[in-house]
């Protein structure tokens, strides 16, 4: 699977409900101390013959988070740590133009490294920048709302 490939959503409400139930089971298991085993039972097996899957609690939390997103029928994208994106990929992810991304890099707002003549932006850095952009937008909107109130524009 490509690093930024979206996983398929549950096909229907039944799959979403199954994901929700599975998430609850995993979360209940994690609530008990040192729960690190899951027993998989199919419809035609009994518990004695079922395979046992042992996972670290962190992996169980990850699966619970993924199942929660599946239950909400939200798209899921898995990106490896330290994954780097080109300026075009970063622009696509931010829903902005490539020249905007380059301008942000040149102004020091977005960190990158050069590979030959090409810029590479670490995914974590891009997510930090995206969050900063959202905070700046929210701050600007709050300022506009405050100014509107002061001027009596009724907003």
PDB file of N, CA, C and O in Angstrom, residues 17 28 50 82 104 118 121 132 138 140:
ATOM      1  N   UNK A  17     -21.268  -0.946  12.099  1.00  0.00           N
ATOM      2  CA  UNK A  17     -21.727  -1.411  13.412  1.00  0.00           C
ATOM      3  C   UNK A  17     -20.799  -2.505  13.956  1.00  0.00           C
ATOM      4  O   UNK A  17     -20.491  -2.524  15.147  1.00  0.00           O
ATOM      5  N   UNK A  28     -12.718  -2.538  26.196  1.00  0.00           N
ATOM      6  CA  UNK A  28     -13.037  -3.237  27.447  1.00  0.00           C
ATOM      7  C   UNK A  28     -11.861  -4.108  27.876  1.00  0.00           C
ATOM      8  O   UNK A  28     -11.523  -4.173  29.057  1.00  0.00           O
ATOM      9  N   UNK A  50      -9.821 -21.978  18.840  1.00  0.00           N
ATOM     10  CA  UNK A  50      -9.613 -20.654  18.226  1.00  0.00           C
ATOM     11  C   UNK A  50      -8.162 -20.217  18.335  1.00  0.00           C
ATOM     12  O   UNK A  50      -7.506 -20.458  19.341  1.00  0.00           O
ATOM     13  N   UNK A  82       8.417   9.642   9.771  1.00  0.00           N
ATOM     14  CA  UNK A  82       9.521  10.215   8.997  1.00  0.00           C
ATOM     15  C   UNK A  82       9.268  10.188   7.483  1.00  0.00           C
ATOM     16  O   UNK A  82      10.183  10.331   6.700  1.00  0.00           O
ATOM     17  N   UNK A 104       6.081  29.558   1.755  1.00  0.00           N
ATOM     18  CA  UNK A 104       6.114  29.298   3.200  1.00  0.00           C
ATOM     19  C   UNK A 104       7.476  28.745   3.613  1.00  0.00           C
ATOM     20  O   UNK A 104       7.992  29.083   4.674  1.00  0.00           O
ATOM     21  N   UNK A 118      15.576  19.287  -5.133  1.00  0.00           N
ATOM     22  CA  UNK A 118      14.195  19.074  -4.700  1.00  0.00           C
ATOM     23  C   UNK A 118      14.038  19.268  -3.195  1.00  0.00           C
ATOM     24  O   UNK A 118      14.906  18.910  -2.419  1.00  0.00           O
ATOM     25  N   UNK A 121       9.507  17.607   2.528  1.00  0.00           N
ATOM     26  CA  UNK A 121       8.897  18.071   3.776  1.00  0.00           C
ATOM     27  C   UNK A 121       8.461  16.846   4.567  1.00  0.00           C
ATOM     28  O   UNK A 121       7.714  16.009   4.061  1.00  0.00           O
ATOM     29  N   UNK A 132      -0.939  24.899  12.701  1.00  0.00           N
ATOM     30  CA  UNK A 132      -0.639  26.324  12.917  1.00  0.00           C
ATOM     31  C   UNK A 132      -1.490  27.195  12.002  1.00  0.00           C
ATOM     32  O   UNK A 132      -2.006  28.226  12.431  1.00  0.00           O
ATOM     33  N   UNK A 138      -8.401  30.597  12.878  1.00  0.00           N
ATOM     34  CA  UNK A 138      -9.371  30.747  13.965  1.00  0.00           C
ATOM     35  C   UNK A 138      -9.144  32.050  14.727  1.00  0.00           C
ATOM     36  O   UNK A 138     -10.100  32.747  15.081  1.00  0.00           O
ATOM     37  N   UNK A 140      -7.782  34.814  13.490  1.00  0.00           N
ATOM     38  CA  UNK A 140      -8.199  35.908  12.614  1.00  0.00           C
ATOM     39  C   UNK A 140      -9.719  36.038  12.595  1.00  0.00           C
ATOM     40  O   UNK A 140     -10.257  37.153  12.625  1.00  0.00           O
TER      41      UNK A 140
END
